[in-house]
Coordinates of C-alpha atoms in Angstrom, one line a residue:
M3 CA 26.1 5.0 -15.1
T4 CA 26.9 1.9 -17.4
L5 CA 26.7 -1.5 -15.8
Q6 CA 29.6 -3.8 -16.4
K7 CA 28.3 -6.9 -18.3
S8 CA 28.3 -9.8 -16.0
D9 CA 26.4 -13.0 -15.7
Y10 CA 23.6 -13.2 -13.1
D11 CA 21.0 -16.0 -12.5
A12 CA 18.3 -13.4 -12.1
I13 CA 17.9 -9.6 -12.3
V14 CA 15.2 -7.6 -10.5
V15 CA 14.5 -4.2 -12.0
G16 CA 13.2 -1.8 -9.3
S17 CA 13.8 -1.9 -5.5
G18 CA 10.4 -1.3 -4.0
P19 CA 9.2 -3.8 -1.3
N20 CA 8.1 -6.2 -4.1
G21 CA 11.4 -6.0 -5.9
L22 CA 13.3 -6.6 -2.7
A23 CA 11.1 -9.5 -1.7
A24 CA 11.5 -11.2 -5.1
A25 CA 15.3 -10.7 -4.9
I26 CA 15.6 -12.1 -1.4
L27 CA 13.5 -15.2 -2.1
M28 CA 15.6 -16.0 -5.2
Q29 CA 18.9 -15.3 -3.5
Q30 CA 17.8 -17.6 -0.6
Q31 CA 17.6 -20.4 -3.1
G32 CA 21.3 -20.1 -3.9
L33 CA 21.0 -18.0 -7.0
N34 CA 23.1 -15.0 -7.9
V35 CA 20.7 -12.0 -8.0
L36 CA 21.2 -8.4 -9.0
I37 CA 18.8 -5.6 -8.2
I38 CA 18.9 -2.5 -10.4
E39 CA 17.4 0.7 -9.1
G40 CA 17.0 3.9 -11.1
K41 CA 17.1 6.3 -8.2
D42 CA 20.0 7.2 -5.9
E43 CA 18.4 5.3 -3.1
I44 CA 16.6 2.0 -2.9
G45 CA 13.0 1.6 -1.6
G46 CA 10.5 2.8 -4.2
G47 CA 7.6 4.1 -2.0
L48 CA 9.7 3.3 1.1
R49 CA 11.8 6.4 1.4
S50 CA 12.2 9.1 4.1
A51 CA 13.6 12.6 3.7
G52 CA 13.9 16.0 5.3
L53 CA 11.2 17.6 3.2
T54 CA 10.6 20.7 5.3
L55 CA 13.1 21.9 7.9
P56 CA 16.3 20.6 9.4
G57 CA 15.6 17.9 12.0
F58 CA 12.2 16.8 10.6
T59 CA 12.0 13.4 9.0
H60 CA 9.1 12.8 6.7
D61 CA 7.9 9.7 4.8
V62 CA 7.9 10.6 1.2
C63 CA 5.3 8.0 0.1
S64 CA 4.0 5.3 2.4
A65 CA 3.9 6.0 6.1
I66 CA 1.8 3.5 8.1
H67 CA 2.1 -0.2 7.3
P68 CA -0.9 -2.4 8.3
L69 CA 0.3 -5.3 6.1
A70 CA 4.0 -5.2 6.9
L71 CA 3.8 -7.3 10.1
A72 CA 1.0 -9.4 8.6
S73 CA 3.0 -10.3 5.5
P74 CA 3.4 -14.0 5.2
F75 CA 6.9 -13.5 3.7
F76 CA 8.2 -10.6 5.6
K77 CA 7.5 -12.3 8.9
T78 CA 9.9 -15.1 8.0
L79 CA 12.8 -12.6 7.6
P80 CA 15.1 -11.5 10.4
L81 CA 14.6 -7.8 9.6
A82 CA 15.2 -6.7 13.2
D83 CA 18.7 -7.9 12.8
F84 CA 19.1 -5.2 10.1
G85 CA 17.9 -2.3 12.2
L86 CA 14.1 -2.5 11.7
E87 CA 12.1 -1.6 14.8
Y88 CA 8.4 -1.1 14.7
I89 CA 6.5 1.2 17.1
Q90 CA 2.8 0.4 17.8
P91 CA 0.7 3.6 18.4
T92 CA -1.6 3.6 21.4
L93 CA -4.5 3.3 18.9
N94 CA -4.1 1.9 15.4
A95 CA -6.5 4.5 13.9
A96 CA -9.3 6.9 14.8
H97 CA -12.2 8.3 12.8
P98 CA -13.6 11.6 14.1
F99 CA -17.1 13.0 13.5
D100 CA -18.5 16.5 13.4
N101 CA -20.0 16.1 16.9
G102 CA -16.6 15.8 18.5
T103 CA -16.6 12.0 19.1
A104 CA -14.6 9.4 17.3
A105 CA -14.7 5.7 16.5
I106 CA -11.4 3.8 16.9
L107 CA -9.5 0.8 15.7
D108 CA -7.8 -0.6 18.8
R109 CA -5.8 -3.8 19.0
S110 CA -8.6 -5.1 21.2
I111 CA -11.8 -6.1 19.4
K112 CA -13.7 -5.3 22.6
N113 CA -12.3 -1.8 23.0
T114 CA -13.1 -1.1 19.3
A115 CA -16.7 -2.5 19.6
D116 CA -17.3 -0.5 22.8
C117 CA -17.4 2.7 20.8
L118 CA -19.9 1.4 18.2
G119 CA -23.0 1.4 20.4
A120 CA -25.8 -0.8 18.9
D121 CA -23.3 -2.3 16.5
A122 CA -20.9 -3.6 19.1
Q123 CA -22.2 -7.2 19.0
T124 CA -22.3 -7.3 15.2
Y125 CA -18.7 -5.9 14.9
T126 CA -17.5 -8.3 17.6
A127 CA -18.9 -11.4 15.8
L128 CA -17.5 -10.3 12.5
M129 CA -14.0 -9.6 13.7
R130 CA -13.8 -12.7 15.8
E131 CA -14.6 -14.7 12.6
L132 CA -12.2 -12.7 10.5
T133 CA -9.2 -12.8 12.9
G134 CA -9.7 -16.5 13.4
A135 CA -9.7 -17.1 9.6
W136 CA -6.9 -14.7 8.5
P137 CA -4.0 -17.0 9.6
L138 CA -5.5 -19.8 7.5
I139 CA -6.1 -17.7 4.3
D140 CA -3.5 -14.9 4.4
Q141 CA -1.3 -16.5 1.7
D142 CA -4.3 -17.1 -0.6
A143 CA -5.9 -13.7 0.1
L144 CA -2.5 -12.0 -0.7
G145 CA -1.8 -14.1 -3.8
P146 CA -3.1 -15.0 -7.3
L147 CA -6.4 -16.7 -8.0
R148 CA -5.9 -20.4 -7.2
F149 CA -7.4 -23.3 -5.3
P150 CA -7.1 -22.2 -1.6
R151 CA -5.5 -24.3 1.1
H152 CA -8.7 -23.9 3.2
P153 CA -11.5 -23.6 0.6
F154 CA -14.4 -23.3 3.0
V155 CA -12.8 -20.6 5.1
M156 CA -11.7 -18.8 2.0
A157 CA -15.2 -19.0 0.5
Q158 CA -16.7 -17.5 3.7
F159 CA -14.2 -14.6 3.5
G160 CA -14.7 -14.1 -0.3
L161 CA -18.5 -13.8 0.1
K162 CA -18.0 -10.8 2.3
A163 CA -14.9 -9.4 0.6
L164 CA -16.3 -9.4 -3.0
Q165 CA -19.2 -7.2 -1.9
S166 CA -19.2 -3.4 -2.5
A167 CA -18.5 -1.4 0.7
E168 CA -21.9 0.2 0.2
T169 CA -23.6 -3.2 0.3
F170 CA -21.5 -4.5 3.2
V171 CA -22.0 -1.5 5.4
K172 CA -25.7 -2.1 5.5
R173 CA -25.2 -4.6 8.3
F174 CA -24.2 -1.6 10.6
K175 CA -26.8 0.8 11.9
T176 CA -24.7 3.4 13.8
T177 CA -22.9 6.4 12.3
E178 CA -19.8 5.3 14.2
A179 CA -19.6 1.8 12.7
R180 CA -20.5 2.9 9.3
G181 CA -18.0 5.7 9.3
L182 CA -15.2 3.5 10.7
F183 CA -15.8 0.9 7.9
G184 CA -16.1 3.6 5.3
G185 CA -12.7 5.1 6.2
M186 CA -11.1 1.6 5.9
A187 CA -12.8 0.8 2.6
A188 CA -11.7 4.1 1.1
H189 CA -8.2 2.8 1.0
A190 CA -9.4 1.0 -2.1
I191 CA -9.1 4.3 -3.9
Q192 CA -12.3 3.8 -6.0
P193 CA -16.0 4.4 -5.7
L194 CA -17.4 2.5 -2.6
S195 CA -20.2 1.2 -4.8
N196 CA -17.7 -0.9 -6.8
L197 CA -17.7 -4.7 -6.1
S198 CA -14.8 -5.9 -3.9
T199 CA -14.3 -2.6 -2.1
A200 CA -15.4 -4.3 1.1
A201 CA -12.2 -6.4 0.9
I202 CA -9.6 -3.8 1.9
G203 CA -11.8 -2.6 4.7
L204 CA -12.1 -6.1 6.2
V205 CA -8.4 -6.8 5.7
L206 CA -7.3 -3.6 7.4
L207 CA -9.6 -4.1 10.4
A208 CA -8.6 -7.8 10.8
T209 CA -4.8 -7.1 10.6
G210 CA -5.2 -4.1 12.9
H211 CA -6.6 -6.5 15.6
L212 CA -4.0 -9.2 14.9
K213 CA -0.8 -7.3 14.3
G214 CA -1.5 -3.6 14.7
W215 CA -0.7 -0.7 12.3
P216 CA 3.0 -0.2 13.0
I217 CA 5.3 2.7 12.4
P218 CA 8.9 2.0 11.5
K219 CA 11.2 3.8 13.8
G220 CA 13.1 6.6 12.0
G221 CA 11.0 6.5 8.9
S222 CA 9.6 4.1 6.2
A223 CA 13.1 3.9 4.7
A224 CA 14.0 1.7 7.6
I225 CA 11.9 -1.1 6.1
A226 CA 13.6 -0.8 2.7
N227 CA 17.1 -0.6 4.3
A228 CA 16.4 -3.7 6.4
L229 CA 15.2 -5.7 3.4
A230 CA 18.3 -4.5 1.4
G231 CA 20.5 -5.5 4.3
C232 CA 19.0 -8.9 4.5
F233 CA 19.4 -9.3 0.7
K234 CA 23.1 -8.3 0.7
S235 CA 23.9 -10.4 3.8
I236 CA 23.1 -13.6 1.7
G237 CA 25.2 -12.4 -1.2
G238 CA 22.9 -10.2 -3.3
T239 CA 24.0 -7.3 -5.3
I240 CA 22.4 -3.9 -5.7
E241 CA 23.2 -1.2 -8.3
T242 CA 21.6 2.2 -8.0
R243 CA 21.4 5.2 -10.4
T244 CA 20.7 3.0 -13.4
Y245 CA 17.3 3.7 -15.0
I246 CA 16.4 0.8 -17.3
K247 CA 14.7 1.8 -20.5
S248 CA 15.8 -1.1 -22.7
L249 CA 16.6 -4.8 -22.3
D250 CA 19.9 -4.0 -24.0
Q251 CA 21.0 -2.3 -20.8
L252 CA 20.8 -5.5 -18.8
P253 CA 23.7 -8.0 -18.1
S254 CA 23.2 -11.5 -19.3
T255 CA 20.7 -13.5 -17.2
Q256 CA 18.2 -16.3 -17.2
A257 CA 15.3 -14.4 -15.7
V258 CA 14.3 -10.8 -15.3
L259 CA 11.6 -9.6 -12.8
F260 CA 10.3 -6.2 -13.3
D261 CA 9.0 -4.2 -10.3
V262 CA 7.3 -1.7 -12.7
T263 CA 3.8 -1.2 -14.0
P264 CA 2.5 -2.2 -17.5
K265 CA 3.3 1.2 -18.9
Q266 CA 7.1 0.9 -18.2
L267 CA 7.1 -2.8 -19.0
L268 CA 5.8 -2.1 -22.5
Q269 CA 8.5 0.6 -23.0
I270 CA 11.3 -1.7 -21.9
A271 CA 10.3 -5.1 -23.3
G272 CA 7.1 -4.6 -25.4
H273 CA 8.8 -5.8 -28.6
K274 CA 9.3 -9.2 -27.0
F275 CA 5.7 -9.8 -26.2
S276 CA 2.9 -11.6 -28.1
S277 CA 0.3 -9.4 -29.7
I278 CA -2.4 -10.5 -27.3
Y279 CA -0.3 -9.9 -24.2
K280 CA 0.8 -6.5 -25.5
W281 CA -2.8 -5.7 -26.3
Q282 CA -3.9 -6.5 -22.7
L283 CA -1.1 -4.4 -21.2
E284 CA -2.0 -1.4 -23.4
R285 CA -5.5 -1.5 -22.0
Y286 CA -4.5 -1.8 -18.3
R287 CA -6.3 0.8 -16.3
Y288 CA -4.9 3.2 -13.7
G289 CA -7.0 4.6 -10.9
M290 CA -7.3 7.9 -9.0
G291 CA -4.1 9.7 -7.9
V292 CA -3.1 11.4 -4.7
F293 CA -2.2 14.9 -3.6
K294 CA 0.1 14.7 -0.5
I295 CA 1.2 17.2 2.2
D296 CA 3.9 16.9 4.9
W297 CA 3.9 19.4 7.7
A298 CA 6.5 20.5 10.2
M299 CA 4.6 21.6 13.3
D300 CA 5.1 23.5 16.6
G301 CA 3.0 20.9 18.5
P302 CA 0.7 17.9 18.1
I303 CA -2.5 18.3 16.1
P304 CA -5.2 19.5 18.6
F305 CA -8.0 17.1 17.6
T306 CA -11.3 17.7 19.4
A307 CA -11.8 14.0 20.0
P308 CA -9.2 12.8 22.6
E309 CA -9.0 9.4 20.9
C310 CA -7.5 11.1 17.8
R311 CA -4.6 12.3 19.9
Q312 CA -3.6 8.7 20.6
A313 CA -3.9 7.2 17.1
G314 CA -1.1 6.8 14.5
T315 CA -3.6 7.1 11.6
I316 CA -6.6 9.4 11.3
H317 CA -9.4 9.0 8.7
L318 CA -11.0 12.4 8.0
G319 CA -14.3 12.0 6.2
N320 CA -17.1 12.1 8.8
T321 CA -19.9 9.8 7.7
F322 CA -19.9 6.9 5.4
E323 CA -22.2 8.8 3.0
E324 CA -19.8 11.8 2.9
I325 CA -16.8 9.6 2.1
A326 CA -18.7 7.6 -0.5
A327 CA -20.0 10.7 -2.3
G328 CA -16.5 12.3 -2.4
E329 CA -14.8 9.1 -3.7
L330 CA -17.4 8.8 -6.4
Q331 CA -17.1 12.4 -7.5
T332 CA -13.3 12.2 -7.6
S333 CA -13.5 9.0 -9.7
Q334 CA -15.6 10.8 -12.2
G335 CA -12.9 13.5 -12.6
R336 CA -14.4 16.1 -10.4
Q337 CA -12.6 17.1 -7.2
A338 CA -14.5 16.8 -4.0
E339 CA -14.9 20.0 -2.0
K340 CA -14.4 18.0 1.2
P341 CA -12.1 15.2 0.2
F342 CA -11.5 12.1 2.3
V343 CA -8.1 12.6 4.0
L344 CA -5.8 10.0 5.3
L345 CA -3.5 11.5 7.9
A346 CA -0.6 10.0 9.9
Q347 CA 1.1 11.6 13.0
Q348 CA 4.2 9.5 13.4
S349 CA 6.1 11.9 15.7
L350 CA 3.5 11.3 18.5
F351 CA 5.1 7.9 18.9
D352 CA 8.5 8.2 17.3
S353 CA 10.5 11.1 18.8
S354 CA 13.2 10.7 16.2
R355 CA 11.0 12.3 13.6
A356 CA 11.2 15.9 14.9
P357 CA 13.2 18.1 17.2
E358 CA 12.1 18.1 20.8
G359 CA 8.7 19.7 21.3
K360 CA 8.0 19.7 17.6
H361 CA 6.0 17.3 15.4
T362 CA 5.4 16.0 11.9
A363 CA 2.2 15.2 10.1
W364 CA 1.6 13.4 6.8
A365 CA -1.6 13.4 4.8
Y366 CA -3.1 12.9 1.3
C367 CA -6.4 12.9 -0.4
H368 CA -7.5 11.3 -3.6
V369 CA -7.7 13.3 -6.8
P370 CA -8.5 12.5 -10.5
N371 CA -5.7 10.7 -12.2
G372 CA -3.1 13.2 -13.5
S373 CA -4.8 16.2 -11.7
T374 CA -2.4 19.0 -10.9
Q375 CA -4.9 20.9 -8.8
D376 CA -3.5 22.2 -5.5
M377 CA -5.4 20.6 -2.7
T378 CA -3.5 22.2 0.1
A379 CA -6.4 24.4 1.3
A380 CA -9.0 21.6 1.0
I381 CA -6.9 19.1 3.0
E382 CA -6.0 21.7 5.7
A383 CA -9.6 22.7 6.0
Q384 CA -10.5 19.0 6.6
V385 CA -7.9 18.8 9.4
E386 CA -9.0 22.1 10.9
R387 CA -12.6 20.9 10.8
F388 CA -11.8 18.2 13.4
A389 CA -8.8 19.9 15.0
P390 CA -9.5 23.7 15.5
G391 CA -6.2 25.5 15.8
F392 CA -4.3 23.1 13.6
K393 CA -3.3 25.7 11.0
D394 CA -1.7 27.9 13.7
L395 CA 0.8 25.2 14.5
I396 CA 2.2 24.8 11.0
V397 CA 5.7 26.1 10.6
A398 CA 6.6 24.6 7.2
K399 CA 5.0 22.3 4.6
S400 CA 5.9 20.3 1.5
T401 CA 3.4 19.3 -1.1
M402 CA 3.3 16.9 -4.1
N403 CA 0.7 16.8 -6.8
T404 CA 0.2 13.7 -9.1
A405 CA 2.8 14.8 -11.6
Q406 CA 5.4 15.3 -8.8
V407 CA 4.4 12.0 -7.2
E408 CA 5.0 10.2 -10.5
A409 CA 8.2 12.0 -11.1
Y410 CA 9.4 10.8 -7.7
N411 CA 8.3 7.2 -8.4
P412 CA 7.6 6.3 -12.0
N413 CA 5.4 3.4 -10.9
Y414 CA 2.8 5.9 -9.6
I415 CA 1.2 6.6 -13.0
G416 CA -0.9 9.8 -12.8
G417 CA -0.4 9.7 -9.0
D418 CA -1.9 6.2 -8.7
I419 CA -0.1 4.6 -5.7
N420 CA -1.8 1.2 -6.2
G421 CA -0.1 0.3 -9.5
G422 CA -3.5 0.3 -11.2
I423 CA -7.1 0.3 -10.1
L424 CA -8.0 -2.7 -7.9
D425 CA -11.6 -3.0 -9.1
I426 CA -13.3 -6.3 -9.8
G427 CA -12.1 -6.2 -13.4
Q428 CA -8.5 -6.1 -12.4
L429 CA -8.6 -7.8 -9.0
F430 CA -7.6 -11.2 -10.3
T431 CA -6.5 -10.4 -13.9
R432 CA -3.9 -7.7 -13.1
P433 CA -2.0 -6.9 -15.3
A434 CA -3.5 -9.4 -17.9
L435 CA -5.7 -12.5 -18.1
R436 CA -3.2 -15.3 -17.9
W437 CA -2.8 -18.6 -16.1
S438 CA -0.1 -16.9 -14.0
P439 CA -0.4 -13.1 -13.7
Y440 CA 3.4 -12.8 -13.0
K441 CA 4.6 -14.5 -16.2
T442 CA 4.8 -12.4 -19.4
S443 CA 4.4 -13.9 -22.9
A444 CA 8.2 -13.7 -23.3
R445 CA 10.4 -16.5 -21.9
G446 CA 12.3 -15.5 -18.8
L447 CA 10.5 -12.1 -18.3
Y448 CA 8.2 -11.6 -15.3
I449 CA 6.4 -8.7 -13.6
C450 CA 6.5 -8.5 -9.8
S451 CA 5.1 -5.1 -9.0
S452 CA 1.8 -4.0 -7.3
S453 CA 0.3 -4.3 -10.8
T454 CA 0.0 -8.0 -10.0
P455 CA -2.0 -9.7 -7.2
P456 CA -2.6 -8.8 -4.5
G457 CA -1.9 -5.2 -5.4
G458 CA -0.7 -2.2 -3.4
G459 CA 0.6 -2.1 0.1
V460 CA 3.9 -2.8 1.8
H461 CA 3.7 -6.6 2.0
G462 CA 6.1 -7.9 -0.6
M463 CA 3.7 -10.6 -1.7
C464 CA 3.6 -9.5 -5.4
G465 CA 7.3 -10.0 -5.5
Y466 CA 7.3 -13.2 -3.5
N467 CA 4.7 -14.8 -5.7
A468 CA 6.4 -13.7 -8.9
A469 CA 9.7 -15.0 -7.7
K470 CA 8.1 -18.4 -6.8
K471 CA 6.8 -18.6 -10.4
A472 CA 10.2 -17.7 -11.9
L473 CA 12.0 -20.2 -9.7
S474 CA 9.7 -23.0 -10.8
D475 CA 9.7 -22.1 -14.5
V476 CA 13.3 -21.2 -15.1
F477 CA 15.3 -23.0 -12.4
G478 CA 13.1 -26.0 -11.5
I479 CA 13.0 -24.9 -7.8
T480 CA 9.8 -25.3 -5.9
V481 CA 9.3 -23.1 -2.8

């Protein structure tokens, strides 16, 4: 498809949650904004499809959205007016152990602490502090490095968040508390010995208590569709089936925001960049990939621990030590025999996902970047380990290795769903060391993907912050 040359104030390339957020904010300021999406459908990682059998709806990429309701920008938008309905599982998450018990993340701090034995008091004090602080620091924690609005509160959070998960977990004594925190921290997709891996664990726990871990009714595409509906309702334009490989393909505009990673940005606009900026982008590092499975099932997963049958998300990794060992091994390019598995069971709470009496399940494990090894047997063995009889309920499945994940969404380089590793070396300097991480070295060109702060997750804050910078630089608009 060839776009007709037209004038736009701003163009956003890519329609993931960050691209949509950037476009909405700029359109809200009275600009004429165009979103260009390469695929047939908008959404990036926010897409749903019938991957197995008729009547079963699966989330192709992201499934559970702990940061969606907690997003400082998304919560200002009337997304319910555009069909978005969130469902809160009975329990946010559960973490089963080999002895048949499970730790849980409940909306209630007390209920969560009650399953942590001798660590109940420690956990309660920690979460009361964090949940009290989060509303004061959310925009700073989900933004670029800058002087915070509440420096003392942010410093207290930072002292904890910048620790490695292996260091932070030492404050817990019980297998339950240590395992629960390990499963949360493993969302960082890197060795738990790395500095700053405590951050994602703390944020996921705090937002779980404050906002829950919601499931969008009907599938993750509902979030993208609501954002697109909001954007179009205020005059925005979306063009699909147009894969941008060169700046020459774009209509004339004053600003372009790219919801892509450094690899694609270099391909599209590298000739416009300074040598030092181009050098930094070329050295940007990507992290571990994922191998994903979707199942159509004859019934719910028969977890031994009853708490797991009430949770939207299950972390399968047993002890902290087992999770940490597996993540380290995978980061070194060797696949773990018993990988840490993130599993979601949306149909327990959203009956629209499967025919009556049937169920869906969604899971992935971390693999070396670019690995095409089939992890089906290893993942299913991990589920069966905590839910004997699980395999007997499978009626169909769909799998995606890292190459297929990247083919589906070109931003997932080598299967990396975080837009680049979020270690201490790239936490504040992604994608390059600059006064503003969103501004490239070329006038009018910006990057707004998860390769900028705060990184991966369905929160839109990378796009929001990039749009704020472009509005200020190009249009003299302060938001």
